[in-house]
PDB file of C-alpha atoms in Angstrom:
ATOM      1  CA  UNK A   1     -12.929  13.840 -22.100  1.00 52.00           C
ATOM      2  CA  UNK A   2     -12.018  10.575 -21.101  1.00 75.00           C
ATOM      3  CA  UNK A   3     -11.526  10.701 -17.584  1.00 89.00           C
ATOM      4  CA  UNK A   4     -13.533  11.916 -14.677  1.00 93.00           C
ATOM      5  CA  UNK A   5     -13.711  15.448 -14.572  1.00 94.00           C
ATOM      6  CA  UNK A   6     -14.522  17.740 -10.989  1.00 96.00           C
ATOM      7  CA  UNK A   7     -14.627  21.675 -10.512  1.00 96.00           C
ATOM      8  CA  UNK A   8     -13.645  23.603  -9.299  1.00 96.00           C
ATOM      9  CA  UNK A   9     -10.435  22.359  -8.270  1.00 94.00           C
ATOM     10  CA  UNK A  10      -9.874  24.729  -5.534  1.00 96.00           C
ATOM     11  CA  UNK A  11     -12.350  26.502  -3.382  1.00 97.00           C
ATOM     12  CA  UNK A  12     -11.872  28.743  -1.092  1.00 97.00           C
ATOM     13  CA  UNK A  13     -15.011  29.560   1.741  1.00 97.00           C
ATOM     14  CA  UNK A  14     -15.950  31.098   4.303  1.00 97.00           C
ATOM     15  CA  UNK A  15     -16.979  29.133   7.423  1.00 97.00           C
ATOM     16  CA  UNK A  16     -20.759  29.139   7.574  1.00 97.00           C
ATOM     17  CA  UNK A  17     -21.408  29.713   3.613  1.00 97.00           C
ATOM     18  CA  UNK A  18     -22.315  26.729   1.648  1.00 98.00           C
ATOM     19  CA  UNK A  19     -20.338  25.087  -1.331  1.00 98.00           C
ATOM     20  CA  UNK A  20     -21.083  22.633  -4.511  1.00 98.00           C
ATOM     21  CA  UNK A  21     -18.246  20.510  -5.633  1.00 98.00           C
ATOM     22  CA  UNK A  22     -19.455  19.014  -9.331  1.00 97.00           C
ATOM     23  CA  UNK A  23     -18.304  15.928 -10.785  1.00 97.00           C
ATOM     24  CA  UNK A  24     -18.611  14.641 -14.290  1.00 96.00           C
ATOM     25  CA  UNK A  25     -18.029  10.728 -14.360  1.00 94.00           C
ATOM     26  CA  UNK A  26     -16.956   8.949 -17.543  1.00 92.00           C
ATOM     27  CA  UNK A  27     -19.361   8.622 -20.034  1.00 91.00           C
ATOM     28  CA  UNK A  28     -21.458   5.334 -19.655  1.00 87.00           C
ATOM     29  CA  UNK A  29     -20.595   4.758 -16.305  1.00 89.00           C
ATOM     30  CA  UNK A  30     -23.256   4.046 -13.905  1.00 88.00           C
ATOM     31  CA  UNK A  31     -21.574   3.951 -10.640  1.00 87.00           C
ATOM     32  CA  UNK A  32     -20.207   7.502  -8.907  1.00 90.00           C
ATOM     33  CA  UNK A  33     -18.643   7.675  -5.853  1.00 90.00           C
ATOM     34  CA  UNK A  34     -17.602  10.865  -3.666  1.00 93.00           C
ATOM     35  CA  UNK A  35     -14.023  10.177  -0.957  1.00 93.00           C
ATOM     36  CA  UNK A  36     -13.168  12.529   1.547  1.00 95.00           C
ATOM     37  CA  UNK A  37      -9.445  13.070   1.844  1.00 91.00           C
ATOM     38  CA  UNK A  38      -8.069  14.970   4.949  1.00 90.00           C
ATOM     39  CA  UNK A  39      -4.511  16.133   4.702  1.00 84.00           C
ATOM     40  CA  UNK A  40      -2.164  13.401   5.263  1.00 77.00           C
ATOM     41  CA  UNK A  41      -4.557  10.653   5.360  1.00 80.00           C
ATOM     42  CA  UNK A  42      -6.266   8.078   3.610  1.00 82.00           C
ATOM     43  CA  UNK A  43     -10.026   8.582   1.493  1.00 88.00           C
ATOM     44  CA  UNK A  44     -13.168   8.342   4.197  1.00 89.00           C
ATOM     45  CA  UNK A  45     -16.279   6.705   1.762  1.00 87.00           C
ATOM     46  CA  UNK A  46     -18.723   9.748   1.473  1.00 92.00           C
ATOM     47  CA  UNK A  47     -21.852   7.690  -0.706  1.00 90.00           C
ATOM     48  CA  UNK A  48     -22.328   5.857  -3.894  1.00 86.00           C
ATOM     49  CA  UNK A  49     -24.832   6.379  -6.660  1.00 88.00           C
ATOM     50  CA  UNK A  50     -25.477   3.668  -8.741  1.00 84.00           C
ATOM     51  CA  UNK A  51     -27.316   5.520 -11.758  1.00 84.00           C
ATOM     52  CA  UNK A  52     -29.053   8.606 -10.286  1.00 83.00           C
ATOM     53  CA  UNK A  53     -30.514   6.144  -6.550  1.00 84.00           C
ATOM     54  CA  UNK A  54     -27.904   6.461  -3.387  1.00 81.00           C
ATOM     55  CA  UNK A  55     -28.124   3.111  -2.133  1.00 73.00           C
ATOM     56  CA  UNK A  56     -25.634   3.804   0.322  1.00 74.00           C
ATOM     57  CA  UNK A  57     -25.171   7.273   2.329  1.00 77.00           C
ATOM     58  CA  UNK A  58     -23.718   5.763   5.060  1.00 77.00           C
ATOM     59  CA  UNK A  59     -20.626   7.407   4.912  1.00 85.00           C
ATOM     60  CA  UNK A  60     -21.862  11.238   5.079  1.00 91.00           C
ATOM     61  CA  UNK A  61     -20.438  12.927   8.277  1.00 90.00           C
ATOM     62  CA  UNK A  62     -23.655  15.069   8.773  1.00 91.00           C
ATOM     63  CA  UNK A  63     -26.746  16.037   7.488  1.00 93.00           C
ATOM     64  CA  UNK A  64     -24.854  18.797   6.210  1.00 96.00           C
ATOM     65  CA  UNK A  65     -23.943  17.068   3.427  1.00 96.00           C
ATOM     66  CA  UNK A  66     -25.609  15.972   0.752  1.00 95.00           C
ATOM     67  CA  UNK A  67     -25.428  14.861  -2.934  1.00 94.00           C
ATOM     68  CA  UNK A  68     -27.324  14.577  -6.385  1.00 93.00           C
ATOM     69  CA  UNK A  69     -26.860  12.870  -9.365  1.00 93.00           C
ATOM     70  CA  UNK A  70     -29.106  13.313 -12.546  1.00 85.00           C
ATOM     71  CA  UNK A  71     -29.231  10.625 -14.286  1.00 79.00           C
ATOM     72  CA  UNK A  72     -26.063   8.808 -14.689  1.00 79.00           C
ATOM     73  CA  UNK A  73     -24.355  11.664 -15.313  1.00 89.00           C
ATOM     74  CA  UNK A  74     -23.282  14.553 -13.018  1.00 94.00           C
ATOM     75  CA  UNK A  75     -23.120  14.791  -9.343  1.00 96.00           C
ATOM     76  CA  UNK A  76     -23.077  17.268  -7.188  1.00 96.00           C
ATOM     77  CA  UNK A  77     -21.697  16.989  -3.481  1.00 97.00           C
ATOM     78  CA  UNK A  78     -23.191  20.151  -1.565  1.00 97.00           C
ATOM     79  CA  UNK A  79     -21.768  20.894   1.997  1.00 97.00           C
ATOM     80  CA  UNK A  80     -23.814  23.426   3.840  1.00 97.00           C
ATOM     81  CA  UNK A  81     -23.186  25.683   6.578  1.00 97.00           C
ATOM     82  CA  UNK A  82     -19.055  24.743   5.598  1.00 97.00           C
ATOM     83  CA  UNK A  83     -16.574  24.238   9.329  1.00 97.00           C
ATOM     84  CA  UNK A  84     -13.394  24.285   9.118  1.00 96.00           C
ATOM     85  CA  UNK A  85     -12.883  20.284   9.752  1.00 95.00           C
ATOM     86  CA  UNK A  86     -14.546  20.394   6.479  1.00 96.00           C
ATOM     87  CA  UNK A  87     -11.168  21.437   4.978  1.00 97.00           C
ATOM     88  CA  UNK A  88     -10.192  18.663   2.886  1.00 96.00           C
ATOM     89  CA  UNK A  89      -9.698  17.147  -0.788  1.00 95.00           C
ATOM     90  CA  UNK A  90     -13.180  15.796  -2.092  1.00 96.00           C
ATOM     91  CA  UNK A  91     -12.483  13.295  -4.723  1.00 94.00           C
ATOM     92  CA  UNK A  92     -15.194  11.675  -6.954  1.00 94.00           C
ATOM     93  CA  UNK A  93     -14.711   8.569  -8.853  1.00 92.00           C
ATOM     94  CA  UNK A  94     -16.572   6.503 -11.488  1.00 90.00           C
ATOM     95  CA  UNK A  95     -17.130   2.816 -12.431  1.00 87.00           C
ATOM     96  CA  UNK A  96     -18.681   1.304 -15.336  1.00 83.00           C
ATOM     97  CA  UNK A  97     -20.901  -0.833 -13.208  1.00 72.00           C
ATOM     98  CA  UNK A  98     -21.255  -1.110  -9.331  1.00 59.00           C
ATOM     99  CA  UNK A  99     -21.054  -5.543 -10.305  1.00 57.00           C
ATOM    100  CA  UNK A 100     -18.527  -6.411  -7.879  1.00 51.00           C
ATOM    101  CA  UNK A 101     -16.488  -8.088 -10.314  1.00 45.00           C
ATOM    102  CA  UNK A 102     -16.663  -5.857 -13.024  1.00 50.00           C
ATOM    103  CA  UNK A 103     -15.978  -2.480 -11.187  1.00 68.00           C
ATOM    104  CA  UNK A 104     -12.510  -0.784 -11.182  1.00 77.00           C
ATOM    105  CA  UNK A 105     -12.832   3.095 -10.235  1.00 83.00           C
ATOM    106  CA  UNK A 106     -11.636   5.513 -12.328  1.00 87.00           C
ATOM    107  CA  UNK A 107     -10.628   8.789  -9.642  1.00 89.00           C
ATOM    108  CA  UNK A 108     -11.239  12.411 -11.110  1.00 92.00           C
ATOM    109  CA  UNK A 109      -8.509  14.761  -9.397  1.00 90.00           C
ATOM    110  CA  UNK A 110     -10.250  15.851  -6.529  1.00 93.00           C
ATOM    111  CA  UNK A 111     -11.797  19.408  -5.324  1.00 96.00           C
ATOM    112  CA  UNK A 112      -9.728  21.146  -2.660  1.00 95.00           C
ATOM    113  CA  UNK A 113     -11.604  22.705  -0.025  1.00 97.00           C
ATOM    114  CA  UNK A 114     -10.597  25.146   2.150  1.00 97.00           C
ATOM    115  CA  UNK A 115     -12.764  26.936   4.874  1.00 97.00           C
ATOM    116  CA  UNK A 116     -11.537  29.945   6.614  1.00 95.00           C
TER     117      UNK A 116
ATOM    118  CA  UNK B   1     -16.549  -3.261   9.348  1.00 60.00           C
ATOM    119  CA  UNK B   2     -13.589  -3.496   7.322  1.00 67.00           C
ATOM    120  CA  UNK B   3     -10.933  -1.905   8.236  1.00 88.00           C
ATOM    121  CA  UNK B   4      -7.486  -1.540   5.989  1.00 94.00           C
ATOM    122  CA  UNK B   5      -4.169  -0.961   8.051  1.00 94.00           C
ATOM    123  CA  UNK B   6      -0.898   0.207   6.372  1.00 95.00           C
ATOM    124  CA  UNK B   7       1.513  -0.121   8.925  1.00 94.00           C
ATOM    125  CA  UNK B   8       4.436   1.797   6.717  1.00 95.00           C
ATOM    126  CA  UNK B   9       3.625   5.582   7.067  1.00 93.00           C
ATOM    127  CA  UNK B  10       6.718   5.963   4.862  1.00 96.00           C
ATOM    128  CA  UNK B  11       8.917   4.110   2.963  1.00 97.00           C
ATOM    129  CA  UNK B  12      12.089   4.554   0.592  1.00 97.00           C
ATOM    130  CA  UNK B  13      13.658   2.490  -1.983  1.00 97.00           C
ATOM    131  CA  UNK B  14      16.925   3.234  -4.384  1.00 97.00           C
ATOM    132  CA  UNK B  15      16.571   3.603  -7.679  1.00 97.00           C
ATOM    133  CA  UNK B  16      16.917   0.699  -9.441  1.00 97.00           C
ATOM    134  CA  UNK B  17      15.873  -1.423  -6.595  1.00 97.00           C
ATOM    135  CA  UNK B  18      12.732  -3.580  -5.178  1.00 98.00           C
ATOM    136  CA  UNK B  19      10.499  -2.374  -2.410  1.00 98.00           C
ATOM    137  CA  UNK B  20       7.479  -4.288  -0.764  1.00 98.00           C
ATOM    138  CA  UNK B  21       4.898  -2.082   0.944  1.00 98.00           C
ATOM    139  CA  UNK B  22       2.586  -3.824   3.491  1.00 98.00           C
ATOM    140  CA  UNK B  23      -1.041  -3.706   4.226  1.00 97.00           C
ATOM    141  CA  UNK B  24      -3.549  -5.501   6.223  1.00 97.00           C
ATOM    142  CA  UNK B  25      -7.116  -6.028   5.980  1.00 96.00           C
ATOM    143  CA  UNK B  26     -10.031  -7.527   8.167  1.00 94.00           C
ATOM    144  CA  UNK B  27     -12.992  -9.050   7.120  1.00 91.00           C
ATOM    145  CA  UNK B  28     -15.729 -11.728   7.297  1.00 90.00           C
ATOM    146  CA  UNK B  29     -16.126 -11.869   3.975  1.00 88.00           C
ATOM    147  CA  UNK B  30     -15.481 -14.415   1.672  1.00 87.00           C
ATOM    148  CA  UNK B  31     -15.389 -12.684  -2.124  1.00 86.00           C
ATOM    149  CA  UNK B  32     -13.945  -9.216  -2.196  1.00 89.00           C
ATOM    150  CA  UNK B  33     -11.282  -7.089  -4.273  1.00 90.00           C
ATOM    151  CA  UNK B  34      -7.956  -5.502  -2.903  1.00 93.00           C
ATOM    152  CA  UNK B  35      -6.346  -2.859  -4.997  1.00 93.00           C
ATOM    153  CA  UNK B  36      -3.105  -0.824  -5.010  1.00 95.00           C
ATOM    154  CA  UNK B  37      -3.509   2.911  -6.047  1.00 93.00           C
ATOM    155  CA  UNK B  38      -1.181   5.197  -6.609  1.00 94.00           C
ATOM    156  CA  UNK B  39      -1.667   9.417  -5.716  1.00 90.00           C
ATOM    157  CA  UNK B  40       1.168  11.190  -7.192  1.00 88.00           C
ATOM    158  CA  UNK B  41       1.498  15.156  -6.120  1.00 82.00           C
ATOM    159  CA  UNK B  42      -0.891  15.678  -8.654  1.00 77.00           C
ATOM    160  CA  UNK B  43      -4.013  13.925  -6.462  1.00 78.00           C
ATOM    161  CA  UNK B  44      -4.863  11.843  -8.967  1.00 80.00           C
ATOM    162  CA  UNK B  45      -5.418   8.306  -8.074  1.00 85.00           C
ATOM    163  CA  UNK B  46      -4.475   5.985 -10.264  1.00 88.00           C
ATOM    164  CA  UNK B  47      -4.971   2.123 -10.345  1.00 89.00           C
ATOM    165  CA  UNK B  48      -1.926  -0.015  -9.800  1.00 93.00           C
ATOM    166  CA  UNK B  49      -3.140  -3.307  -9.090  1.00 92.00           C
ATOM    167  CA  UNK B  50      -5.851  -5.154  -8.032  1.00 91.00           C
ATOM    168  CA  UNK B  51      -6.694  -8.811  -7.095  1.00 92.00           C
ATOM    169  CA  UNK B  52      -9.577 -11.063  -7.004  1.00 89.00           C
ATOM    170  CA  UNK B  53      -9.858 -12.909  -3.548  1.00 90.00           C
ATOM    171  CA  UNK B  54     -11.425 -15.774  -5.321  1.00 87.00           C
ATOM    172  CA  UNK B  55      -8.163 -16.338  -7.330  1.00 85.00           C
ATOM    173  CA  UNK B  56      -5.084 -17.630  -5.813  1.00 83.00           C
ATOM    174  CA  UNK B  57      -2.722 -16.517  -8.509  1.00 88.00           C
ATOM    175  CA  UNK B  58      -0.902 -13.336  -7.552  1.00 92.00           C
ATOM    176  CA  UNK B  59      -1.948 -10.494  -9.467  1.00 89.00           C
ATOM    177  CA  UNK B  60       1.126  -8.803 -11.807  1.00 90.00           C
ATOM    178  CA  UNK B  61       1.478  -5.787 -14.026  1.00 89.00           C
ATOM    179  CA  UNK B  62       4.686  -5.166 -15.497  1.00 93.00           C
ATOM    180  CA  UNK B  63       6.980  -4.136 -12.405  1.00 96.00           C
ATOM    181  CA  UNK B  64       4.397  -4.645  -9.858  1.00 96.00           C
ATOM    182  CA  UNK B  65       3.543  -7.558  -8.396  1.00 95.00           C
ATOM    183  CA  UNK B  66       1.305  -8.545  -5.031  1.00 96.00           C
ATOM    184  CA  UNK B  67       1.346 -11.172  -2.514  1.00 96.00           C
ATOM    185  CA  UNK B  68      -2.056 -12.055  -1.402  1.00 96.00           C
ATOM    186  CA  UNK B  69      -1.950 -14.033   1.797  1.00 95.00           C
ATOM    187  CA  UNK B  70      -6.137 -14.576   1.640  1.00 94.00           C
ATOM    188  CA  UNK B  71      -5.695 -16.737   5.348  1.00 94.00           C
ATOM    189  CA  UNK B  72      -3.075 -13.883   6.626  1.00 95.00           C
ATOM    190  CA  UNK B  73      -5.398 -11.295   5.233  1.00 95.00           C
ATOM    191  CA  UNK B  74      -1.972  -9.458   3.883  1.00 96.00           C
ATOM    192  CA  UNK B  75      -1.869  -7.977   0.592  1.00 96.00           C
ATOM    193  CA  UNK B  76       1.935  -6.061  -0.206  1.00 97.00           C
ATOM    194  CA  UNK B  77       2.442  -4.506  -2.825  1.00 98.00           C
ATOM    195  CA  UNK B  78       6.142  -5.224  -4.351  1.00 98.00           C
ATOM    196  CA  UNK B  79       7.822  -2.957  -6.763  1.00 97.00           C
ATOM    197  CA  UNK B  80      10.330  -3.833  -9.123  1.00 97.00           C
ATOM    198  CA  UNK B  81      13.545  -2.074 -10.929  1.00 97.00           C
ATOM    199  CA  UNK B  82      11.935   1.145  -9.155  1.00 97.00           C
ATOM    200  CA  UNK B  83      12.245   4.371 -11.018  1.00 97.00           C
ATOM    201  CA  UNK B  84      11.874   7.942  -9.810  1.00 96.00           C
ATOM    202  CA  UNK B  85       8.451   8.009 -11.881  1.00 94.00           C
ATOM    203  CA  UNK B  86       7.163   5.480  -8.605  1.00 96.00           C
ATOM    204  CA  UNK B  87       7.750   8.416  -5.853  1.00 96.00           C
ATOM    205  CA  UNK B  88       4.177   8.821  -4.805  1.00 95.00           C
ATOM    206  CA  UNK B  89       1.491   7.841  -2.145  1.00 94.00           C
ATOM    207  CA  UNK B  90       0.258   4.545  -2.295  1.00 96.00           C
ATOM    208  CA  UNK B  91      -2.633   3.410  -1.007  1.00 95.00           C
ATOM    209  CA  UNK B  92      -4.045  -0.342  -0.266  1.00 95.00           C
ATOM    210  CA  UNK B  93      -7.839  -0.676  -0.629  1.00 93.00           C
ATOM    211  CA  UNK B  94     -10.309  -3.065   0.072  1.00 91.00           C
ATOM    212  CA  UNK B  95     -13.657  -3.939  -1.525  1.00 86.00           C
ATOM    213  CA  UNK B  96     -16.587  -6.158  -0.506  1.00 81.00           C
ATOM    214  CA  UNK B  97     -19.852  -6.878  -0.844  1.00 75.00           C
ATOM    215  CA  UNK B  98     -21.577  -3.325  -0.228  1.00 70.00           C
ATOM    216  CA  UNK B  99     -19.701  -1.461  -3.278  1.00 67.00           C
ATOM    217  CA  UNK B 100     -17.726   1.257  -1.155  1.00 70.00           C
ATOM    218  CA  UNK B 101     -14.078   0.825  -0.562  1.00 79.00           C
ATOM    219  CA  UNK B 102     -12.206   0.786   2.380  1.00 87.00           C
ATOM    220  CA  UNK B 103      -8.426   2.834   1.964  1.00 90.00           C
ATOM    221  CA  UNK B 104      -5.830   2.318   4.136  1.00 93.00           C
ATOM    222  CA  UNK B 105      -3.757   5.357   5.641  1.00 91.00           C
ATOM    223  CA  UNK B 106      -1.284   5.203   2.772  1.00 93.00           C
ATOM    224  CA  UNK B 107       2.532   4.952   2.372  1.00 96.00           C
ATOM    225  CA  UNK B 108       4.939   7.974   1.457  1.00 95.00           C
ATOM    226  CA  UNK B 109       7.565   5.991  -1.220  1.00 97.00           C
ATOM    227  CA  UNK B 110      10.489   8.342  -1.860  1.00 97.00           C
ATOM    228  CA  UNK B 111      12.665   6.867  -4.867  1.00 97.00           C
ATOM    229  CA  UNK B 112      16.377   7.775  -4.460  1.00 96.00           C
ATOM    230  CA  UNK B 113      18.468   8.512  -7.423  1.00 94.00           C
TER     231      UNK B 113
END
């Protein structure tokens, strides 16, 4: 496809269980980035990837969370032991470089999260 | 850190018509990117606008224009000949040096036939 791709787009959890949110970035593009989007608000920076190397986690909320990329391909955001404050839309988006001039970031439509 | 403020929780504009959204930024940085993005119902975010701090010419695409006030730190958004197509969430975001992005709170734009 040519955009960024993320599944499931809903999910639906039980507080305590433990959930992977997958997103596939557009092809050739070395940066990925995962947002956090609370209803009615604005995206909280989760971490960046530039190729499969996280040189910036600074925005996780816990060391519940954590995320993979292989390559510069897929990543997967994994949120264990879920809480409901968790509830939220998890979007993931993709540039073709992380050059600061270079980068505009293509948005996948997001992973809705809901914990019970 | 930077922070981005929208100050414009919601905002509506007749069809037709122009409407400037507002947003704020603060920084010590020199070189860094503002953009516009757009999140219809559908979440998707999609890029309006975006503008080089290093370049003093406002950025323009089509019926969207900005009005980068680098000193002021202010960077509106203003939409032209609005259409119902424009009803959305728009958010004002801010990149610098260490590759994340900074998003404002976002404003609701209701387009009135």
């Amino acid at each position: 496809g040519a955009g960024v791709s993320q599944s499931p787009s809903n999910k639906v959890t039980e507080k305590g269980k433990d959930v992977e949110l997958r997103c596939d970035p557009i092809s050739g593009h070395t940066a990925l980035y995962w947002y956090r989007q609370r209803l009615g608000q604005g995206l909280e920076f989760l971490i960046y990837f530039q190729g499969n190397s996280a040189p910036d986690k600074s925005g996780l909320p816990s060391d519940r969370f954590s995320a993979e990329r292989t390559g510069e391909s897929v990543s997967t955001l994994t949120i264990q032991r879920t809480q409901q404050e968790d509830s939220a839309v998890y979007l993931c988006a993709s540039s073709l470089t992380s050059g600061r001039w270079t980068d505009t970031q293509y948005f996948g439509p997001g992973t809705r999260l809901t914990v019970l | 850190a930077q922070t981005v403020t929208q100050s414009q929780p919601e905002m509506s504009v007749q069809e037709a018509e122009t409407v400037t959204l507002s947003c704020t930024y603060d920084t010590s940085e020199s070189d860094y990117y503002l953009f516009w993005y757009k999140q219809p119902p559908s979440r998707q975010m999609i890029l309006v606008i975006r503008q080089e701090a290093y370049k003093q010419q406002n950025a323009t695409e089509n019926r969207f224009s900005v009005n980068f006030q680098k000193a002021a730190k202010s960077f509106s958004l203003k939409i032209s000949d609005s259409q119902l197509g424009d009803a959305a969430m728009y958010f004002c975001a801010y990149r610098g040096n260490n590759n994340d992005m900074r998003f404002g709170a976002g404003t609701r734009l209701t387009v009135k036939p």
